[in-house]
CSV table of C-alpha atoms in Angstrom, one decimal:
chain,number,residue,atom,x,y,z
O,160,MET,CA,-2.5,-3.4,19.1
O,161,ILE,CA,-4.6,-5.1,16.4
O,162,PRO,CA,-6.3,-2.6,14.1
O,163,TRP,CA,-10.1,-2.8,14.5
O,164,THR,CA,-10.5,-2.9,10.7
O,165,GLU,CA,-8.8,-6.3,10.8
O,166,LYS,CA,-10.2,-7.4,14.2
O,167,TYR,CA,-13.8,-6.9,13.1
O,168,ARG,CA,-13.5,-7.7,9.4
O,169,PRO,CA,-16.8,-9.3,8.3
O,170,ARG,CA,-16.7,-13.1,8.3
O,171,LYS,CA,-19.9,-13.6,6.3
O,172,LEU,CA,-21.3,-11.7,3.4
O,173,LYS,CA,-24.4,-10.8,5.4
O,174,ASP,CA,-22.2,-8.9,7.9
O,175,ILE,CA,-21.1,-6.4,5.3
O,176,VAL,CA,-23.1,-3.2,5.3
O,177,GLY,CA,-24.4,-1.5,2.1
O,178,ASN,CA,-24.1,-2.4,-1.6
O,179,VAL,CA,-26.8,-5.1,-1.4
O,180,GLU,CA,-27.1,-5.6,-5.2
O,181,ALA,CA,-23.3,-5.8,-5.7
O,182,ARG,CA,-23.1,-8.4,-3.0
O,183,LYS,CA,-25.8,-10.5,-4.7
O,184,LYS,CA,-23.9,-10.4,-8.0
O,185,ILE,CA,-20.5,-11.4,-6.5
O,186,LEU,CA,-22.2,-14.2,-4.5
O,187,ASP,CA,-23.9,-15.5,-7.7
O,188,PHE,CA,-20.5,-15.4,-9.5
O,189,VAL,CA,-18.7,-17.5,-6.9
O,190,LYS,CA,-21.6,-19.9,-6.2
O,191,ASN,CA,-22.2,-20.6,-9.9
O,192,PHE,CA,-18.6,-20.3,-11.1
O,193,PRO,CA,-18.4,-23.5,-13.2
O,194,ILE,CA,-21.1,-22.2,-15.5
O,195,GLN,CA,-20.0,-18.6,-15.6
O,196,ARG,CA,-19.1,-17.3,-19.1
O,197,ARG,CA,-16.7,-14.8,-17.6
O,198,LYS,CA,-14.2,-16.3,-15.1
O,199,ALA,CA,-13.3,-13.1,-13.3
O,200,VAL,CA,-15.0,-10.1,-11.7
O,201,LEU,CA,-13.7,-6.7,-11.3
O,202,LEU,CA,-14.9,-4.9,-8.1
O,203,TYR,CA,-14.5,-1.2,-8.4
O,204,GLY,CA,-15.4,1.7,-6.1
O,205,PRO,CA,-14.0,4.2,-3.7
O,206,ALA,CA,-11.7,3.3,-0.8
O,207,GLY,CA,-13.5,1.8,2.2
O,208,SER,CA,-16.5,0.6,0.3
O,209,GLY,CA,-15.8,-3.1,1.1
O,210,LYS,CA,-14.1,-4.5,-2.0
O,211,THR,CA,-11.5,-6.5,-0.2
O,212,SER,CA,-13.8,-7.4,2.7
O,213,ILE,CA,-16.3,-8.9,0.3
O,214,ALA,CA,-13.6,-11.2,-1.2
O,215,TYR,CA,-12.6,-12.4,2.3
O,216,ALA,CA,-16.2,-12.8,3.4
O,217,LEU,CA,-16.9,-15.0,0.4
O,218,ALA,CA,-13.9,-17.2,1.0
O,219,SER,CA,-15.1,-17.7,4.6
O,220,GLU,CA,-18.7,-18.3,3.4
O,221,PHE,CA,-17.7,-21.1,1.1
O,222,ASP,CA,-14.8,-22.3,3.2
O,223,TYR,CA,-12.3,-21.5,0.4
O,224,GLU,CA,-8.7,-20.7,0.6
O,225,ILE,CA,-8.0,-17.1,-0.5
O,226,ILE,CA,-4.7,-16.0,-2.1
O,227,GLU,CA,-4.2,-12.3,-2.1
O,228,LEU,CA,-1.8,-10.7,-4.6
O,229,ASN,CA,-1.0,-7.0,-5.3
O,230,ALA,CA,-0.9,-6.1,-8.9
O,231,SER,CA,1.3,-3.0,-8.3
O,232,ASP,CA,4.2,-5.4,-7.3
O,233,PHE,CA,4.4,-7.2,-10.7
O,234,ARG,CA,3.9,-5.6,-14.1
O,235,ASN,CA,5.3,-7.6,-16.9
O,236,LYS,CA,4.2,-10.8,-18.7
O,237,GLN,CA,6.7,-13.1,-17.1
O,238,GLN,CA,6.0,-12.0,-13.5
O,239,ILE,CA,2.3,-12.3,-14.0
O,240,LYS,CA,2.7,-15.8,-15.5
O,241,GLU,CA,4.9,-16.9,-12.6
O,242,ILE,CA,2.9,-15.4,-9.7
O,243,ILE,CA,-0.8,-15.5,-10.8
O,244,GLY,CA,-0.3,-18.5,-13.1
O,245,GLN,CA,1.2,-20.5,-10.3
O,246,ALA,CA,-1.6,-19.6,-7.9
O,247,ILE,CA,-4.2,-20.6,-10.5
O,248,GLN,CA,-2.6,-23.9,-11.4
O,249,GLN,CA,-1.7,-25.2,-7.9
O,250,LYS,CA,-4.4,-27.1,-6.0
O,251,SER,CA,-5.6,-25.6,-2.7
O,252,LEU,CA,-3.4,-26.4,0.2
O,253,PHE,CA,-6.2,-27.9,2.2
O,254,SER,CA,-8.0,-29.6,-0.7
O,255,LYS,CA,-10.7,-26.9,-0.7
O,256,GLY,CA,-11.8,-24.4,-3.3
O,257,LYS,CA,-9.8,-21.3,-3.9
O,258,ILE,CA,-10.3,-17.6,-4.6
O,259,ILE,CA,-7.6,-15.5,-6.3
O,260,LEU,CA,-7.7,-11.9,-5.2
O,261,VAL,CA,-5.7,-9.4,-7.2
O,262,ASP,CA,-5.7,-6.0,-5.6
O,263,GLU,CA,-4.8,-2.6,-7.2
O,264,ILE,CA,-5.3,-3.9,-10.7
O,265,ASP,CA,-4.7,-0.3,-11.9
O,266,GLY,CA,-1.0,-0.9,-11.2
O,267,ILE,CA,-0.7,-3.7,-13.7
O,268,THR,CA,-1.1,-1.4,-16.7
O,269,GLY,CA,1.0,1.3,-18.2
O,270,THR,CA,4.0,1.9,-20.4
O,271,ARG,CA,6.1,-0.7,-18.5
O,272,ASP,CA,3.5,-3.4,-18.8
O,273,ARG,CA,5.4,-5.4,-21.5
O,274,GLY,CA,2.4,-7.7,-22.2
O,275,GLY,CA,1.3,-8.0,-18.6
O,276,LEU,CA,-2.4,-7.2,-19.3
O,277,SER,CA,-2.7,-9.6,-22.2
O,278,GLU,CA,-1.1,-12.4,-20.1
O,279,LEU,CA,-3.6,-11.7,-17.3
O,280,MET,CA,-6.5,-12.0,-19.7
O,281,ARG,CA,-5.0,-15.3,-21.0
O,282,LEU,CA,-4.8,-16.7,-17.5
O,283,ILE,CA,-8.4,-15.6,-16.8
O,284,ILE,CA,-9.7,-17.6,-19.7
O,285,GLY,CA,-8.0,-20.8,-18.4
O,286,THR,CA,-8.6,-20.4,-14.7
O,287,CYS,CA,-10.1,-23.2,-12.6
O,288,TYR,CA,-10.8,-20.9,-9.7
O,289,PRO,CA,-12.8,-17.6,-9.3
O,290,ILE,CA,-10.6,-14.5,-9.8
O,291,ILE,CA,-11.6,-11.3,-8.1
O,292,LEU,CA,-9.8,-8.1,-9.4
O,293,VAL,CA,-10.0,-4.9,-7.4
O,294,ALA,CA,-9.7,-1.3,-8.6
O,295,ASN,CA,-10.7,2.2,-7.5
O,296,ASP,CA,-11.6,3.3,-11.1
O,297,ALA,CA,-12.5,0.6,-13.6
O,298,TRP,CA,-13.4,3.0,-16.4
O,299,GLN,CA,-9.9,4.1,-17.3
O,300,ALA,CA,-9.0,3.7,-21.0
O,301,LYS,CA,-6.1,1.4,-20.2
O,302,LEU,CA,-8.5,-1.2,-18.5
O,303,ARG,CA,-10.7,-1.4,-21.6
O,304,PRO,CA,-9.3,-4.8,-22.7
O,305,LEU,CA,-10.5,-6.4,-19.5
O,306,ARG,CA,-14.2,-5.5,-20.1
O,307,SER,CA,-14.7,-8.4,-22.6
O,308,LYS,CA,-13.2,-11.0,-20.2
O,309,THR,CA,-14.5,-9.9,-16.8
O,310,GLN,CA,-17.8,-8.9,-15.1
O,311,PHE,CA,-17.7,-5.4,-13.7
O,312,ILE,CA,-19.4,-4.9,-10.4
O,313,GLU,CA,-19.6,-1.4,-8.9
O,314,LEU,CA,-19.5,-0.7,-5.1
O,315,LYS,CA,-20.7,2.7,-4.1
O,316,ALA,CA,-19.5,4.8,-1.1
O,317,LEU,CA,-21.4,3.8,2.0
O,318,ASP,CA,-24.2,6.2,3.2
O,319,LYS,CA,-24.1,7.8,6.6
O,320,GLU,CA,-26.6,5.4,8.1
O,321,SER,CA,-24.6,2.4,7.1
O,322,ILE,CA,-21.4,3.7,8.6
O,323,VAL,CA,-23.3,4.7,11.8
O,324,SER,CA,-24.7,1.2,12.1
O,325,LEU,CA,-21.1,-0.2,11.6
O,326,LEU,CA,-19.7,2.1,14.3
O,327,GLN,CA,-22.5,1.2,16.7
O,328,LYS,CA,-21.8,-2.5,16.3
O,329,THR,CA,-18.1,-2.0,16.9
O,330,SER,CA,-18.6,0.2,19.9
O,331,LYS,CA,-20.9,-2.4,21.4
O,332,LYS,CA,-18.3,-5.1,21.0
O,333,GLU,CA,-15.6,-2.8,22.6
O,334,LYS,CA,-18.0,-1.7,25.3
O,335,LEU,CA,-17.4,2.0,24.5
O,336,LYS,CA,-19.3,5.0,25.9
O,337,ILE,CA,-20.1,7.2,22.9
O,338,SER,CA,-22.8,9.8,22.2
O,339,SER,CA,-25.1,9.5,19.2
O,340,ASP,CA,-24.0,12.8,17.7
O,341,ALA,CA,-20.3,11.6,17.9
O,342,PHE,CA,-21.3,8.6,15.7
O,343,GLU,CA,-22.9,11.0,13.2
O,344,THR,CA,-19.8,13.3,13.2
O,345,ILE,CA,-17.4,10.4,12.6
O,346,SER,CA,-19.6,9.0,9.8
O,347,ILE,CA,-19.9,12.3,8.0
O,348,THR,CA,-16.1,12.9,8.2
O,349,ALA,CA,-15.4,9.4,6.8
O,350,ARG,CA,-17.2,10.4,3.5
O,351,GLY,CA,-18.4,6.9,2.8
O,352,ASP,CA,-15.1,5.2,3.8
O,353,ALA,CA,-15.9,2.5,6.4
O,354,ARG,CA,-12.2,1.8,7.0
O,355,ALA,CA,-11.5,5.4,7.9
O,356,ALA,CA,-14.5,5.6,10.2
O,357,ILE,CA,-13.5,2.5,12.2
O,358,THR,CA,-9.9,3.7,12.4
O,359,ASP,CA,-11.1,7.1,13.7
O,360,LEU,CA,-13.2,5.3,16.3
O,361,GLN,CA,-10.2,3.3,17.5
O,362,ILE,CA,-8.1,6.4,17.9
O,363,LEU,CA,-10.8,8.2,19.9
O,364,ALA,CA,-11.2,5.1,22.1
O,365,SER,CA,-7.5,5.0,22.8
O,366,VAL,CA,-7.5,8.6,23.8
O,367,ARG,CA,-10.6,8.8,25.8
O,368,LYS,CA,-10.3,5.3,27.3
O,369,GLU,CA,-12.9,5.0,30.1
O,370,ASN,CA,-14.5,8.4,29.4
O,371,GLU,CA,-17.4,8.9,27.0
O,372,ILE,CA,-16.6,9.9,23.5
O,373,THR,CA,-18.4,13.1,22.6
O,374,LYS,CA,-19.1,15.1,19.5
O,375,LYS,CA,-16.4,17.5,20.5
O,376,ASP,CA,-13.8,14.7,20.6
O,377,ALA,CA,-14.8,13.7,17.1
O,378,LEU,CA,-14.6,17.3,15.8
O,379,ASP,CA,-11.2,17.7,17.4
O,380,LEU,CA,-9.9,14.6,15.6
O,381,CYS,CA,-11.4,15.8,12.3
O,382,SER,CA,-9.7,19.2,12.7
O,383,ARG,CA,-6.3,17.5,12.9
O,384,GLU,CA,-6.9,15.6,9.6
O,385,LYS,CA,-4.9,18.0,7.4
O,386,ASP,CA,-2.0,17.4,5.0
O,387,GLU,CA,1.4,17.4,6.7
O,388,ASN,CA,4.9,17.1,5.6
O,389,ILE,CA,7.5,14.5,6.5
O,390,PHE,CA,9.3,16.8,9.0
O,391,GLN,CA,6.1,17.1,11.0
O,392,ALA,CA,5.6,13.4,11.0
O,393,LEU,CA,9.1,12.8,12.2
O,394,ARG,CA,8.7,15.2,15.0
O,395,LYS,CA,5.6,13.3,16.2
O,396,ILE,CA,7.5,10.0,16.3
O,397,PHE,CA,10.8,11.2,17.6
O,398,LYS,CA,9.4,13.7,20.2
O,399,ALA,CA,6.1,12.2,21.4
O,400,LYS,CA,5.9,9.1,23.6
O,401,ASP,CA,2.6,7.7,22.3
O,402,LYS,CA,-0.3,8.3,20.0
O,403,THR,CA,1.9,8.2,16.9
O,404,LEU,CA,0.3,5.3,15.0
O,405,ARG,CA,-1.1,7.6,12.4
O,406,ALA,CA,1.9,9.9,12.1
O,407,PHE,CA,2.4,9.2,8.3
O,408,ASN,CA,-1.3,9.1,7.4
O,409,ASN,CA,-1.5,12.7,6.2
O,410,VAL,CA,1.9,13.0,4.6
O,411,GLN,CA,1.5,13.4,0.9
O,412,ASN,CA,3.6,12.0,-1.9
O,413,ILE,CA,5.7,9.6,0.1
O,414,ASN,CA,5.9,5.8,0.1
O,415,THR,CA,6.9,3.3,2.7
O,416,ASN,CA,10.4,2.8,1.3
O,417,ASP,CA,11.1,6.5,1.5
O,418,ILE,CA,9.9,6.5,5.2
O,419,PHE,CA,12.5,3.9,6.0
O,420,LEU,CA,15.2,6.1,4.5
O,421,TRP,CA,14.0,9.2,6.4
O,422,ILE,CA,13.9,7.5,9.7
O,423,ASP,CA,17.3,5.7,9.2
O,424,GLU,CA,18.9,9.1,8.4
O,425,ASN,CA,17.5,11.0,11.3
O,426,LEU,CA,17.4,8.5,14.2
O,427,PRO,CA,21.0,9.2,15.3
O,428,LEU,CA,20.2,13.0,15.5
O,429,GLU,CA,17.5,12.4,18.0
O,430,TYR,CA,18.3,9.2,20.0
O,431,ARG,CA,21.4,8.1,21.9
O,432,GLY,CA,22.7,4.9,23.5
O,433,GLU,CA,20.0,2.4,24.6
O,434,GLU,CA,17.2,4.4,23.0
O,435,LEU,CA,19.0,4.4,19.7
O,436,ALA,CA,19.5,0.6,19.9
O,437,LYS,CA,15.9,0.0,20.6
O,438,ALA,CA,14.8,2.3,17.8
O,439,TYR,CA,17.0,0.6,15.3
O,440,ASP,CA,15.7,-2.8,16.5
O,441,ALA,CA,12.1,-1.6,15.7
O,442,LEU,CA,13.3,-0.4,12.3
O,443,SER,CA,15.1,-3.7,11.5
O,444,LYS,CA,12.0,-5.7,12.5
O,445,ALA,CA,9.9,-3.5,10.2
O,446,ASP,CA,12.4,-4.2,7.4
O,447,VAL,CA,11.9,-8.0,8.1
O,448,PHE,CA,8.2,-7.6,7.4
O,449,ARG,CA,8.9,-5.6,4.3
O,450,GLY,CA,11.0,-8.5,3.0
O,451,ARG,CA,8.2,-11.0,3.8
O,452,ILE,CA,5.8,-8.8,1.7
O,453,ARG,CA,8.2,-9.0,-1.2
O,454,ARG,CA,8.6,-12.7,-1.0
O,455,TRP,CA,5.0,-13.8,-0.1
O,456,GLN,CA,2.9,-10.9,-1.3
O,457,HIS,CA,1.2,-10.8,2.1
O,458,TRP,CA,0.2,-7.2,2.2
O,459,ARG,CA,-1.4,-7.5,5.6
O,460,PHE,CA,2.1,-7.2,7.1
O,461,LEU,CA,1.9,-3.4,6.2
O,462,VAL,CA,0.0,-3.1,9.5
O,463,TYR,CA,3.0,-4.3,11.5
O,464,ILE,CA,5.4,-2.2,9.4
O,465,ASN,CA,3.4,0.9,10.2
O,466,ALA,CA,3.2,0.0,13.9
O,467,LEU,CA,6.9,-0.6,14.2
O,468,LEU,CA,7.9,2.6,12.3
O,469,THR,CA,5.6,4.8,14.5
O,470,GLU,CA,4.8,3.4,17.9
O,471,GLY,CA,7.8,1.1,17.9
O,472,ILE,CA,10.3,3.8,17.4
O,473,SER,CA,8.3,6.4,19.5
O,474,ASN,CA,8.3,4.1,22.5
O,475,SER,CA,12.0,3.3,22.3
O,476,LYS,CA,12.7,6.5,24.3
O,477,LYS,CA,12.3,6.7,28.1
O,478,GLU,CA,10.3,10.0,28.0
O,479,ALA,CA,9.0,12.6,25.5
O,480,LYS,CA,11.5,15.1,24.1
O,481,THR,CA,11.0,18.9,23.9
O,482,ASP,CA,14.3,20.2,22.5
O,483,PHE,CA,14.5,21.3,18.8
O,484,THR,CA,16.2,19.0,16.3
O,485,SER,CA,16.9,19.9,12.6
O,486,TYR,CA,16.1,16.9,10.4
O,487,LYS,CA,17.6,16.4,7.0
O,488,PRO,CA,16.7,14.5,3.9
O,489,PRO,CA,18.2,11.0,3.4
O,490,SER,CA,21.7,11.3,2.0
O,491,ARG,CA,21.2,8.0,0.1
O,492,ILE,CA,18.5,9.7,-2.0
O,493,LEU,CA,20.9,12.5,-2.7
O,494,LYS,CA,23.7,10.1,-3.7
O,495,ILE,CA,21.3,8.3,-6.1
O,496,TRP,CA,20.4,11.6,-7.6
O,497,ILE,CA,24.0,12.5,-8.1
O,498,VAL,CA,24.7,9.2,-9.8
O,499,LYS,CA,21.7,9.7,-12.1
O,500,GLN,CA,22.9,13.1,-13.0
O,501,LYS,CA,26.4,11.7,-13.9
O,502,GLN,CA,24.8,9.0,-16.0
O,503,ALA,CA,22.6,11.6,-17.8
O,504,LYS,CA,25.7,13.6,-18.6
O,505,ARG,CA,27.5,10.5,-19.9
O,506,LYS,CA,24.5,9.6,-22.0
O,507,GLU,CA,24.4,13.1,-23.5
O,508,ILE,CA,28.1,12.9,-24.4
O,509,ALA,CA,27.7,9.4,-25.9
O,510,GLU,CA,24.9,10.7,-28.1
O,511,LYS,CA,27.1,13.4,-29.5
O,512,LEU,CA,30.0,11.0,-29.9
O,513,ALA,CA,27.8,8.4,-31.7
O,514,LYS,CA,26.9,11.0,-34.4
O,515,ILE,CA,30.6,11.9,-34.9
O,516,ILE,CA,31.9,8.3,-35.2
O,517,HIS,CA,28.8,6.9,-36.9
O,518,THR,CA,27.9,4.2,-34.4
O,519,SER,CA,25.1,3.4,-32.0
O,520,LYS,CA,24.6,5.3,-28.8
O,521,LYS,CA,24.8,2.1,-26.8
O,522,ARG,CA,28.2,1.3,-28.3
O,523,ALA,CA,29.5,4.8,-27.8
O,524,TYR,CA,28.4,4.7,-24.1
O,525,LYS,CA,30.3,1.5,-23.6
O,526,GLU,CA,33.5,2.9,-25.1
O,527,LEU,CA,33.5,6.1,-23.1
O,528,PRO,CA,35.7,4.9,-20.2
O,529,PHE,CA,38.5,4.0,-22.7
O,530,LEU,CA,38.1,7.3,-24.5
O,531,GLU,CA,38.3,9.2,-21.2
O,532,ILE,CA,41.7,7.6,-20.6
O,533,ALA,CA,43.0,8.3,-24.1
O,534,PHE,CA,42.0,11.9,-24.2
O,535,GLN,CA,42.5,13.0,-20.5
O,536,ASP,CA,45.9,14.6,-21.2
O,537,ASN,CA,44.9,16.3,-24.5
O,538,ILE,CA,41.4,17.8,-24.5
O,539,PRO,CA,38.7,18.3,-21.9
O,540,PHE,CA,36.4,15.3,-22.4
O,541,THR,CA,33.3,17.2,-21.4
O,542,ASN,CA,33.7,19.5,-24.4
O,543,LEU,CA,33.1,16.7,-26.9
């Protein structure tokens, strides 16, 4: 099932609702790029305000190739030079223009940056192609250096009328029966996030199917939008047979890599035989897409990863399950934690040892295995 946010992504700038002034500025930037003093723009605003959609609409408008990169996946100077620098220097694959889109620019900064931000600014100065940076909050102190090199363009959260208009267009294309007050309820709940509104509409359409979507349906969906924990999400996937696509949406403080570990650990507790084989097949295919994201930086594959980890695993079983299963945290995480604790203890001992024998902590840490052997029959090593 293709997410409607992708299926109906605007192809032209005029198809994007709201933020008229911001759209004019970004259009002028790309159209007159050769004479622009600043060679990059930073689009900032809340989620679902259209930042990424504007970049793709511009590429379509000018028949440009678009290269999307995610800043959170590379942080230091060398990585930025290799990935973004290569994208800037290479000619377009189809001899057309090119737009470089760098999403989540917030992730490029911090204590682990090691010259990453300064390298990005150097590349911006020498770029031959328009660079569009995307962030939720552009006014963080750590992004201050970018202000002299980039043009900042703010996108505001969409108003209720804009989201209602968007929902109506989508409903017309999908031939949905939906009441006017249901449109309003969905738009209010979305709080200016067009992506959330379209996703909610798709969920309601899948539930109601041929029936009319009413205000009550929209309210029922909103009442379920509460924070959940990982155990509740796993129960949805392992127990239910369908409607699990958004199982992890409301789970706080967990990333995709952790979800892989939780599912891998608990699958054998719930599934057996052919069902288990099908579930692991879905999990392995999700892992293939995860590998492609790492290699190609094509973050659109997250849609397929989510579908495989939810609906893929949920539909591996023949029927819904009702019995109780006690899920457990991934043992791999526990093993990693134990190793880290041991390393911390060794570092603490090495620090004490370094003071006694007047050497560096690094040298003392390297010599510990030999000292353990030498002292194991004489004194307790941990009492050093």
